[in-house]
PDB file of C-alpha atoms and ligand atoms in Angstrom:
ATOM      1  CA  UNK A 294       0.185   0.128   0.389  1.00 84.00           C
ATOM      2  CA  UNK A 295       2.703   2.498   0.838  1.00 94.00           C
ATOM      3  CA  UNK A 296       4.632   2.047  -2.282  1.00 97.00           C
ATOM      4  CA  UNK A 297       1.554   2.034  -4.585  1.00 97.00           C
ATOM      5  CA  UNK A 298       0.563   5.594  -2.559  1.00 97.00           C
ATOM      6  CA  UNK A 299       4.029   6.937  -2.988  1.00 98.00           C
ATOM      7  CA  UNK A 300       4.135   6.037  -6.738  1.00 98.00           C
ATOM      8  CA  UNK A 301       0.679   7.905  -7.497  1.00 98.00           C
ATOM      9  CA  UNK A 302       1.944  10.934  -5.191  1.00 98.00           C
ATOM     10  CA  UNK A 303       4.896  10.885  -7.344  1.00 98.00           C
ATOM     11  CA  UNK A 304       3.257  10.314 -11.042  1.00 98.00           C
ATOM     12  CA  UNK A 305       0.851  13.252  -9.959  1.00 98.00           C
ATOM     13  CA  UNK A 306       3.618  15.636  -9.095  1.00 98.00           C
ATOM     14  CA  UNK A 307       5.341  14.871 -12.427  1.00 98.00           C
ATOM     15  CA  UNK A 308       2.054  15.446 -14.241  1.00 98.00           C
ATOM     16  CA  UNK A 309       1.648  18.936 -12.146  1.00 98.00           C
ATOM     17  CA  UNK A 310       5.153  19.912 -13.049  1.00 98.00           C
ATOM     18  CA  UNK A 311       4.944  19.095 -16.634  1.00 98.00           C
ATOM     19  CA  UNK A 312       1.794  21.192 -16.950  1.00 98.00           C
ATOM     20  CA  UNK A 313       3.303  24.317 -14.745  1.00 97.00           C
ATOM     21  CA  UNK A 314       5.950  24.106 -17.573  1.00 97.00           C
ATOM     22  CA  UNK A 315       3.914  23.780 -20.728  1.00 98.00           C
ATOM     23  CA  UNK A 316       5.236  20.433 -21.475  1.00 98.00           C
ATOM     24  CA  UNK A 317       2.979  17.858 -23.119  1.00 98.00           C
ATOM     25  CA  UNK A 318       1.661  15.359 -20.235  1.00 97.00           C
ATOM     26  CA  UNK A 319       3.973  12.243 -20.589  1.00 97.00           C
ATOM     27  CA  UNK A 320       6.763  13.432 -21.654  1.00 97.00           C
ATOM     28  CA  UNK A 321       8.854  12.753 -18.990  1.00 98.00           C
ATOM     29  CA  UNK A 322       9.279   8.974 -17.757  1.00 98.00           C
ATOM     30  CA  UNK A 323       9.786   7.940 -14.119  1.00 98.00           C
ATOM     31  CA  UNK A 324      12.653   5.543 -13.351  1.00 98.00           C
ATOM     32  CA  UNK A 325      11.860   3.880  -9.988  1.00 98.00           C
ATOM     33  CA  UNK A 326      15.498   3.618  -8.344  1.00 98.00           C
ATOM     34  CA  UNK A 327      15.373   0.519  -6.626  1.00 98.00           C
ATOM     35  CA  UNK A 328      19.117  -0.053  -5.344  1.00 97.00           C
ATOM     36  CA  UNK A 329      19.141  -1.982  -1.965  1.00 97.00           C
ATOM     37  CA  UNK A 330      15.391  -2.696  -1.777  1.00 97.00           C
ATOM     38  CA  UNK A 331      14.129  -6.344  -2.162  1.00 97.00           C
ATOM     39  CA  UNK A 332      12.662  -7.917  -4.966  1.00 98.00           C
ATOM     40  CA  UNK A 333       9.367  -7.833  -3.236  1.00 97.00           C
ATOM     41  CA  UNK A 334       9.417  -4.090  -3.119  1.00 98.00           C
ATOM     42  CA  UNK A 335      10.054  -4.052  -6.764  1.00 98.00           C
ATOM     43  CA  UNK A 336       7.087  -6.212  -7.331  1.00 98.00           C
ATOM     44  CA  UNK A 337       4.623  -4.016  -5.086  1.00 98.00           C
ATOM     45  CA  UNK A 338       5.763  -1.363  -7.850  1.00 98.00           C
ATOM     46  CA  UNK A 339       5.345  -3.406 -10.575  1.00 98.00           C
ATOM     47  CA  UNK A 340       2.051  -4.688  -9.734  1.00 98.00           C
ATOM     48  CA  UNK A 341       1.128  -0.795  -9.890  1.00 98.00           C
ATOM     49  CA  UNK A 342       2.150  -1.071 -13.341  1.00 98.00           C
ATOM     50  CA  UNK A 343       5.963   0.294 -13.226  1.00 98.00           C
ATOM     51  CA  UNK A 344       8.313  -1.275 -15.662  1.00 98.00           C
ATOM     52  CA  UNK A 345      11.234   0.477 -15.586  1.00 98.00           C
ATOM     53  CA  UNK A 346      13.786   0.446 -12.887  1.00 98.00           C
ATOM     54  CA  UNK A 347      16.954   1.672 -11.635  1.00 98.00           C
ATOM     55  CA  UNK A 348      20.158  -0.042 -10.165  1.00 98.00           C
ATOM     56  CA  UNK A 349      23.343   1.931  -9.316  1.00 96.00           C
ATOM     57  CA  UNK A 350      25.357  -1.251  -9.097  1.00 97.00           C
ATOM     58  CA  UNK A 351      25.575  -3.825 -11.865  1.00 97.00           C
ATOM     59  CA  UNK A 352      25.724  -6.632  -9.704  1.00 97.00           C
ATOM     60  CA  UNK A 353      22.328  -5.956  -8.100  1.00 98.00           C
ATOM     61  CA  UNK A 354      20.957  -5.443 -11.478  1.00 98.00           C
ATOM     62  CA  UNK A 355      22.191  -8.935 -11.956  1.00 97.00           C
ATOM     63  CA  UNK A 356      20.713 -10.776  -8.926  1.00 98.00           C
ATOM     64  CA  UNK A 357      17.271  -8.937  -9.191  1.00 98.00           C
ATOM     65  CA  UNK A 358      16.664  -8.568 -12.977  1.00 97.00           C
ATOM     66  CA  UNK A 359      16.093 -12.526 -13.246  1.00 97.00           C
ATOM     67  CA  UNK A 360      13.542 -12.740 -10.276  1.00 98.00           C
ATOM     68  CA  UNK A 361      11.146 -10.072 -12.031  1.00 98.00           C
ATOM     69  CA  UNK A 362       9.004 -10.765 -14.686  1.00 98.00           C
ATOM     70  CA  UNK A 363      10.235 -10.525 -18.463  1.00 97.00           C
ATOM     71  CA  UNK A 364       8.960  -6.948 -19.509  1.00 98.00           C
ATOM     72  CA  UNK A 365      10.719  -5.103 -16.802  1.00 98.00           C
ATOM     73  CA  UNK A 366      13.337  -2.816 -18.187  1.00 98.00           C
ATOM     74  CA  UNK A 367      16.820  -1.908 -16.335  1.00 98.00           C
ATOM     75  CA  UNK A 368      18.915   1.397 -16.389  1.00 98.00           C
ATOM     76  CA  UNK A 369      22.080   0.924 -14.627  1.00 98.00           C
ATOM     77  CA  UNK A 370      22.452   4.722 -13.127  1.00 98.00           C
ATOM     78  CA  UNK A 371      25.942   4.226 -11.217  1.00 97.00           C
ATOM     79  CA  UNK A 372      29.653   4.251 -12.494  1.00 94.00           C
ATOM     80  CA  UNK A 373      30.544   0.829 -14.538  1.00 96.00           C
ATOM     81  CA  UNK A 374      33.978  -0.451 -14.751  1.00 95.00           C
ATOM     82  CA  UNK A 375      35.048  -1.267 -17.983  1.00 96.00           C
ATOM     83  CA  UNK A 376      35.684  -5.039 -17.139  1.00 96.00           C
ATOM     84  CA  UNK A 377      31.914  -5.235 -16.339  1.00 97.00           C
ATOM     85  CA  UNK A 378      30.583  -3.626 -19.667  1.00 98.00           C
ATOM     86  CA  UNK A 379      30.149  -7.168 -21.504  1.00 98.00           C
ATOM     87  CA  UNK A 380      28.130  -8.190 -18.740  1.00 97.00           C
ATOM     88  CA  UNK A 381      25.657  -5.354 -18.374  1.00 97.00           C
ATOM     89  CA  UNK A 382      24.873  -5.491 -22.488  1.00 98.00           C
ATOM     90  CA  UNK A 383      24.521  -9.013 -22.150  1.00 97.00           C
ATOM     91  CA  UNK A 384      22.126  -8.619 -19.365  1.00 96.00           C
ATOM     92  CA  UNK A 385      19.999  -6.557 -21.580  1.00 96.00           C
ATOM     93  CA  UNK A 386      20.338  -3.207 -20.060  1.00 97.00           C
ATOM     94  CA  UNK A 387      18.170  -0.665 -21.602  1.00 98.00           C
ATOM     95  CA  UNK A 388      20.364   2.372 -20.808  1.00 98.00           C
ATOM     96  CA  UNK A 389      23.803   2.721 -19.337  1.00 98.00           C
ATOM     97  CA  UNK A 390      23.051   6.260 -17.967  1.00 98.00           C
ATOM     98  CA  UNK A 391      26.549   7.242 -16.454  1.00 98.00           C
ATOM     99  CA  UNK A 392      28.859   6.811 -18.938  1.00 98.00           C
ATOM    100  CA  UNK A 393      31.188   9.461 -17.591  1.00 97.00           C
ATOM    101  CA  UNK A 394      34.595   9.079 -20.248  1.00 97.00           C
ATOM    102  CA  UNK A 395      35.840   8.655 -23.200  1.00 98.00           C
ATOM    103  CA  UNK A 396      37.990   5.485 -22.357  1.00 97.00           C
ATOM    104  CA  UNK A 397      34.571   4.088 -20.984  1.00 98.00           C
ATOM    105  CA  UNK A 398      32.522   5.185 -23.796  1.00 98.00           C
ATOM    106  CA  UNK A 399      34.827   3.570 -26.106  1.00 98.00           C
ATOM    107  CA  UNK A 400      34.902   0.248 -24.621  1.00 98.00           C
ATOM    108  CA  UNK A 401      31.404   0.094 -24.737  1.00 98.00           C
ATOM    109  CA  UNK A 402      31.067   0.728 -28.272  1.00 98.00           C
ATOM    110  CA  UNK A 403      33.906  -1.868 -28.781  1.00 98.00           C
ATOM    111  CA  UNK A 404      32.158  -4.473 -26.837  1.00 98.00           C
ATOM    112  CA  UNK A 405      28.583  -3.818 -28.520  1.00 98.00           C
ATOM    113  CA  UNK A 406      30.599  -4.280 -31.444  1.00 98.00           C
ATOM    114  CA  UNK A 407      31.445  -7.761 -30.711  1.00 98.00           C
ATOM    115  CA  UNK A 408      28.147  -8.406 -29.339  1.00 98.00           C
ATOM    116  CA  UNK A 409      26.458  -7.408 -32.693  1.00 98.00           C
ATOM    117  CA  UNK A 410      24.356  -4.461 -30.909  1.00 98.00           C
ATOM    118  CA  UNK A 411      24.196  -0.838 -30.401  1.00 98.00           C
ATOM    119  CA  UNK A 412      24.690   0.138 -26.965  1.00 98.00           C
ATOM    120  CA  UNK A 413      22.322   2.958 -25.644  1.00 98.00           C
ATOM    121  CA  UNK A 414      23.755   5.509 -23.333  1.00 98.00           C
ATOM    122  CA  UNK A 415      23.782   8.553 -21.532  1.00 98.00           C
ATOM    123  CA  UNK A 416      27.092  10.698 -20.978  1.00 98.00           C
ATOM    124  CA  UNK A 417      27.286  11.896 -17.196  1.00 98.00           C
ATOM    125  CA  UNK A 418      27.769  15.550 -16.811  1.00 98.00           C
ATOM    126  CA  UNK A 419      29.475  17.096 -13.822  1.00 96.00           C
ATOM    127  CA  UNK A 420      27.657  20.065 -13.769  1.00 94.00           C
ATOM    128  CA  UNK A 421      28.851  21.696 -10.875  1.00 87.00           C
ATOM    129  CA  UNK A 422      32.837  21.102 -11.068  1.00 77.00           C
ATOM    130  CA  UNK A 423      33.350  19.345  -8.093  1.00 76.00           C
ATOM    131  CA  UNK A 424      36.746  17.559  -8.457  1.00 74.00           C
ATOM    132  CA  UNK A 425      35.603  14.138  -6.325  1.00 71.00           C
ATOM    133  CA  UNK A 426      32.930  13.446  -9.115  1.00 80.00           C
ATOM    134  CA  UNK A 427      32.409  11.254 -11.984  1.00 89.00           C
ATOM    135  CA  UNK A 428      31.693  12.642 -15.011  1.00 95.00           C
ATOM    136  CA  UNK A 429      32.487  15.171 -17.868  1.00 97.00           C
ATOM    137  CA  UNK A 430      33.048  18.593 -17.445  1.00 96.00           C
ATOM    138  CA  UNK A 431      31.083  20.408 -19.760  1.00 97.00           C
ATOM    139  CA  UNK A 432      34.185  21.879 -21.268  1.00 96.00           C
ATOM    140  CA  UNK A 433      35.772  18.043 -21.580  1.00 96.00           C
ATOM    141  CA  UNK A 434      32.477  17.289 -23.427  1.00 98.00           C
ATOM    142  CA  UNK A 435      33.061  20.157 -26.160  1.00 98.00           C
ATOM    143  CA  UNK A 436      36.338  18.857 -26.368  1.00 98.00           C
ATOM    144  CA  UNK A 437      35.367  15.072 -26.831  1.00 98.00           C
ATOM    145  CA  UNK A 438      32.335  15.516 -28.622  1.00 98.00           C
ATOM    146  CA  UNK A 439      33.657  14.824 -32.413  1.00 98.00           C
ATOM    147  CA  UNK A 440      35.460  11.359 -30.941  1.00 98.00           C
ATOM    148  CA  UNK A 441      32.501  10.375 -28.885  1.00 98.00           C
ATOM    149  CA  UNK A 442      29.811  10.590 -31.667  1.00 98.00           C
ATOM    150  CA  UNK A 443      32.001   8.885 -34.079  1.00 98.00           C
ATOM    151  CA  UNK A 444      31.954   5.735 -31.955  1.00 98.00           C
ATOM    152  CA  UNK A 445      30.170   3.257 -34.218  1.00 98.00           C
ATOM    153  CA  UNK A 446      28.212   1.051 -31.918  1.00 98.00           C
ATOM    154  CA  UNK A 447      26.764   3.563 -29.505  1.00 98.00           C
ATOM    155  CA  UNK A 448      23.382   5.279 -29.556  1.00 98.00           C
ATOM    156  CA  UNK A 449      24.106   8.463 -27.497  1.00 98.00           C
ATOM    157  CA  UNK A 450      20.769   9.399 -26.244  1.00 98.00           C
ATOM    158  CA  UNK A 451      21.450  12.133 -23.794  1.00 98.00           C
ATOM    159  CA  UNK A 452      22.825  13.401 -21.014  1.00 98.00           C
ATOM    160  CA  UNK A 453      22.513  13.193 -17.325  1.00 98.00           C
ATOM    161  CA  UNK A 454      23.711  14.671 -14.003  1.00 97.00           C
ATOM    162  CA  UNK A 455      23.673  13.978 -10.128  1.00 96.00           C
ATOM    163  CA  UNK A 456      24.131  17.661  -8.953  1.00 93.00           C
ATOM    164  CA  UNK A 457      25.855  18.394  -5.830  1.00 91.00           C
ATOM    165  CA  UNK A 458      23.094  18.068  -2.779  1.00 89.00           C
ATOM    166  CA  UNK A 459      21.744  21.394  -1.892  1.00 90.00           C
ATOM    167  CA  UNK A 460      19.384  22.056   1.212  1.00 91.00           C
ATOM    168  CA  UNK A 461      15.985  22.708  -0.957  1.00 95.00           C
ATOM    169  CA  UNK A 462      15.008  21.630  -4.156  1.00 94.00           C
ATOM    170  CA  UNK A 463      15.427  25.112  -5.751  1.00 96.00           C
ATOM    171  CA  UNK A 464      19.104  24.879  -5.037  1.00 95.00           C
ATOM    172  CA  UNK A 465      19.736  22.267  -7.781  1.00 96.00           C
ATOM    173  CA  UNK A 466      17.707  24.283 -10.579  1.00 97.00           C
ATOM    174  CA  UNK A 467      20.929  26.148 -11.880  1.00 97.00           C
ATOM    175  CA  UNK A 468      22.788  22.546 -12.472  1.00 97.00           C
ATOM    176  CA  UNK A 469      19.624  21.235 -14.050  1.00 98.00           C
ATOM    177  CA  UNK A 470      19.492  24.395 -16.294  1.00 98.00           C
ATOM    178  CA  UNK A 471      23.262  23.931 -17.013  1.00 97.00           C
ATOM    179  CA  UNK A 472      22.907  20.603 -18.348  1.00 98.00           C
ATOM    180  CA  UNK A 473      19.821  21.252 -20.484  1.00 98.00           C
ATOM    181  CA  UNK A 474      21.886  24.103 -21.840  1.00 98.00           C
ATOM    182  CA  UNK A 475      24.703  22.034 -22.369  1.00 98.00           C
ATOM    183  CA  UNK A 476      22.490  19.516 -24.598  1.00 98.00           C
ATOM    184  CA  UNK A 477      21.001  22.481 -26.597  1.00 98.00           C
ATOM    185  CA  UNK A 478      24.475  23.504 -27.486  1.00 98.00           C
ATOM    186  CA  UNK A 479      25.500  19.723 -28.684  1.00 98.00           C
ATOM    187  CA  UNK A 480      22.110  19.136 -30.373  1.00 98.00           C
ATOM    188  CA  UNK A 481      23.096  22.313 -32.051  1.00 98.00           C
ATOM    189  CA  UNK A 482      26.148  21.433 -33.101  1.00 98.00           C
ATOM    190  CA  UNK A 483      25.074  18.042 -33.917  1.00 94.00           C
ATOM    191  CA  UNK A 484      25.190  15.472 -35.356  1.00 97.00           C
ATOM    192  CA  UNK A 485      22.673  13.753 -32.576  1.00 98.00           C
ATOM    193  CA  UNK A 486      18.919  14.704 -31.587  1.00 98.00           C
ATOM    194  CA  UNK A 487      20.107  14.089 -27.775  1.00 98.00           C
ATOM    195  CA  UNK A 488      16.268  13.424 -26.750  1.00 98.00           C
ATOM    196  CA  UNK A 489      17.113  12.267 -23.110  1.00 98.00           C
ATOM    197  CA  UNK A 490      17.986  14.545 -20.136  1.00 98.00           C
ATOM    198  CA  UNK A 491      18.142  12.075 -16.924  1.00 98.00           C
ATOM    199  CA  UNK A 492      17.714  14.186 -13.741  1.00 98.00           C
ATOM    200  CA  UNK A 493      16.184  14.951 -10.642  1.00 98.00           C
ATOM    201  CA  UNK A 494      15.799  12.660  -7.534  1.00 98.00           C
ATOM    202  CA  UNK A 495      13.460  12.168  -4.612  1.00 97.00           C
ATOM    203  CA  UNK A 496      14.117  15.897  -3.397  1.00 96.00           C
ATOM    204  CA  UNK A 497      13.896  17.675  -6.362  1.00 97.00           C
ATOM    205  CA  UNK A 498      12.271  16.016  -9.659  1.00 98.00           C
ATOM    206  CA  UNK A 499       9.519  18.228  -9.528  1.00 98.00           C
ATOM    207  CA  UNK A 500      12.190  21.190 -10.575  1.00 98.00           C
ATOM    208  CA  UNK A 501      13.994  18.708 -12.701  1.00 98.00           C
ATOM    209  CA  UNK A 502      10.749  18.379 -14.523  1.00 98.00           C
ATOM    210  CA  UNK A 503       9.961  22.337 -14.799  1.00 98.00           C
ATOM    211  CA  UNK A 504      13.676  22.065 -15.968  1.00 98.00           C
ATOM    212  CA  UNK A 505      13.483  19.851 -18.788  1.00 98.00           C
ATOM    213  CA  UNK A 506      14.161  16.275 -17.746  1.00 98.00           C
ATOM    214  CA  UNK A 507      12.853  13.450 -19.840  1.00 98.00           C
ATOM    215  CA  UNK A 508      13.954  10.750 -17.178  1.00 98.00           C
ATOM    216  CA  UNK A 509      13.372  11.595 -13.249  1.00 98.00           C
ATOM    217  CA  UNK A 510      15.324   8.876 -11.228  1.00 98.00           C
ATOM    218  CA  UNK A 511      13.700   8.636  -7.981  1.00 98.00           C
ATOM    219  CA  UNK A 512      14.301   6.084  -5.458  1.00 98.00           C
ATOM    220  CA  UNK A 513      13.451   6.903  -1.767  1.00 97.00           C
ATOM    221  CA  UNK A 514      10.401   8.525  -2.416  1.00 97.00           C
ATOM    222  CA  UNK A 515       8.943   5.834  -3.886  1.00 98.00           C
ATOM    223  CA  UNK A 516      10.303   2.720  -1.826  1.00 97.00           C
ATOM    224  CA  UNK A 517      11.325   4.374   1.696  1.00 94.00           C
ATOM    225  CA  UNK A 518      14.657   5.405   3.612  1.00 90.00           C
ATOM    226  CA  UNK A 519      17.310   3.107   2.173  1.00 87.00           C
ATOM    227  CA  UNK A 520      19.128   0.891   4.757  1.00 81.00           C
ATOM    228  CA  UNK A 521      22.775   0.500   3.861  1.00 77.00           C
ATOM    229  CA  UNK A 522      23.642  -1.517   6.664  1.00 67.00           C
ATOM    230  CA  UNK A 523      22.831  -4.621   5.099  1.00 57.00           C
ATOM    231  CA  UNK A 524      24.507  -3.990   1.981  1.00 52.00           C
ATOM    232  CA  UNK A 525      27.829  -3.295   0.395  1.00 47.00           C
ATOM    233  CA  UNK A 526      27.114   0.366  -0.362  1.00 45.00           C
TER     234      UNK A 526
HETATM  235  C1  LIG B 888      20.189   6.369  -5.717  1.00 77.31           C
HETATM  236  C2  LIG B 888      20.208   7.103  -6.772  1.00 77.31           C
HETATM  237  C3  LIG B 888      19.277   8.361  -7.028  1.00 77.31           C
HETATM  238  C4  LIG B 888      17.715   8.162  -6.480  1.00 77.31           C
HETATM  239  O1  LIG B 888      18.423   8.643  -5.272  1.00 77.31           O
HETATM  240  P1  LIG B 888      16.970   9.388  -4.063  1.00 77.31           P
HETATM  241  O2  LIG B 888      17.230  10.305  -3.580  1.00 77.31           O
HETATM  242  O3  LIG B 888      17.050   8.132  -3.643  1.00 77.31           O
HETATM  243  O4  LIG B 888      15.776   9.420  -4.884  1.00 77.31           O
HETATM  244  C5  LIG B 888      19.587   8.386  -8.479  1.00 77.31           C
HETATM  245  N1  LIG B 888      20.267   8.592  -9.044  1.00 77.31           N
HETATM  246  C6  LIG B 888      21.112   8.159  -8.707  1.00 77.31           C
HETATM  247  C7  LIG B 888      22.505   7.957  -9.831  1.00 77.31           C
HETATM  248  C8  LIG B 888      21.474   7.324  -7.811  1.00 77.31           C
HETATM  249  O5  LIG B 888      22.405   6.952  -7.113  1.00 77.31           O
END
């Protein structure tokens, strides 16, 4: 019941934000971030119609995905080691959201080519320039854009960001705007349509929708507080 109610609230929150921003209803996809939560919880979301789930660790996705109905779709939203790329693609992950370097992108393209597929990815951008964070800096992405877009077995769908935590949701707005403007600039430069912007989490997804997000990654607002004590996170 809890998960069902939370899902209803978030779907309504997304719809209201779409309307405020003058965006068409249904232009935002809700990714339910199920990391650390058991399959029983994910099944509750599934029973309520949710099909798209996100895990930040491939290992956890590999444990859970086979226990869920076949029509579930999975995104990997956390950092991916190069030696795990093949496993991720073999699992049939729909979107690798956190490709954070040219080296990793090149590895994904090469392995996708070996498997005879095209891999759908997002490029993670470090929007607030913190040294410790993953992702391309905006200037780094500009500099490597031609090499990235020339990789033959990738479908670069768009950009993703995880802004530094802020006290209130409004605080994330400038970071979301930075990502949106960068995507617009790269779209203009070509040659990719870059339809996806993955931004917004439990506390700020409505702001992200107002700023153009197409994928909001919501975990704790659906499933409750995460308990890291029993896992390796
Ligand atoms: C955990 C996680 C989320 C979801 O965070 P919540 O605050 O629980 O909604 C979103 N994106 C990434 C990359 C995450 O690791």
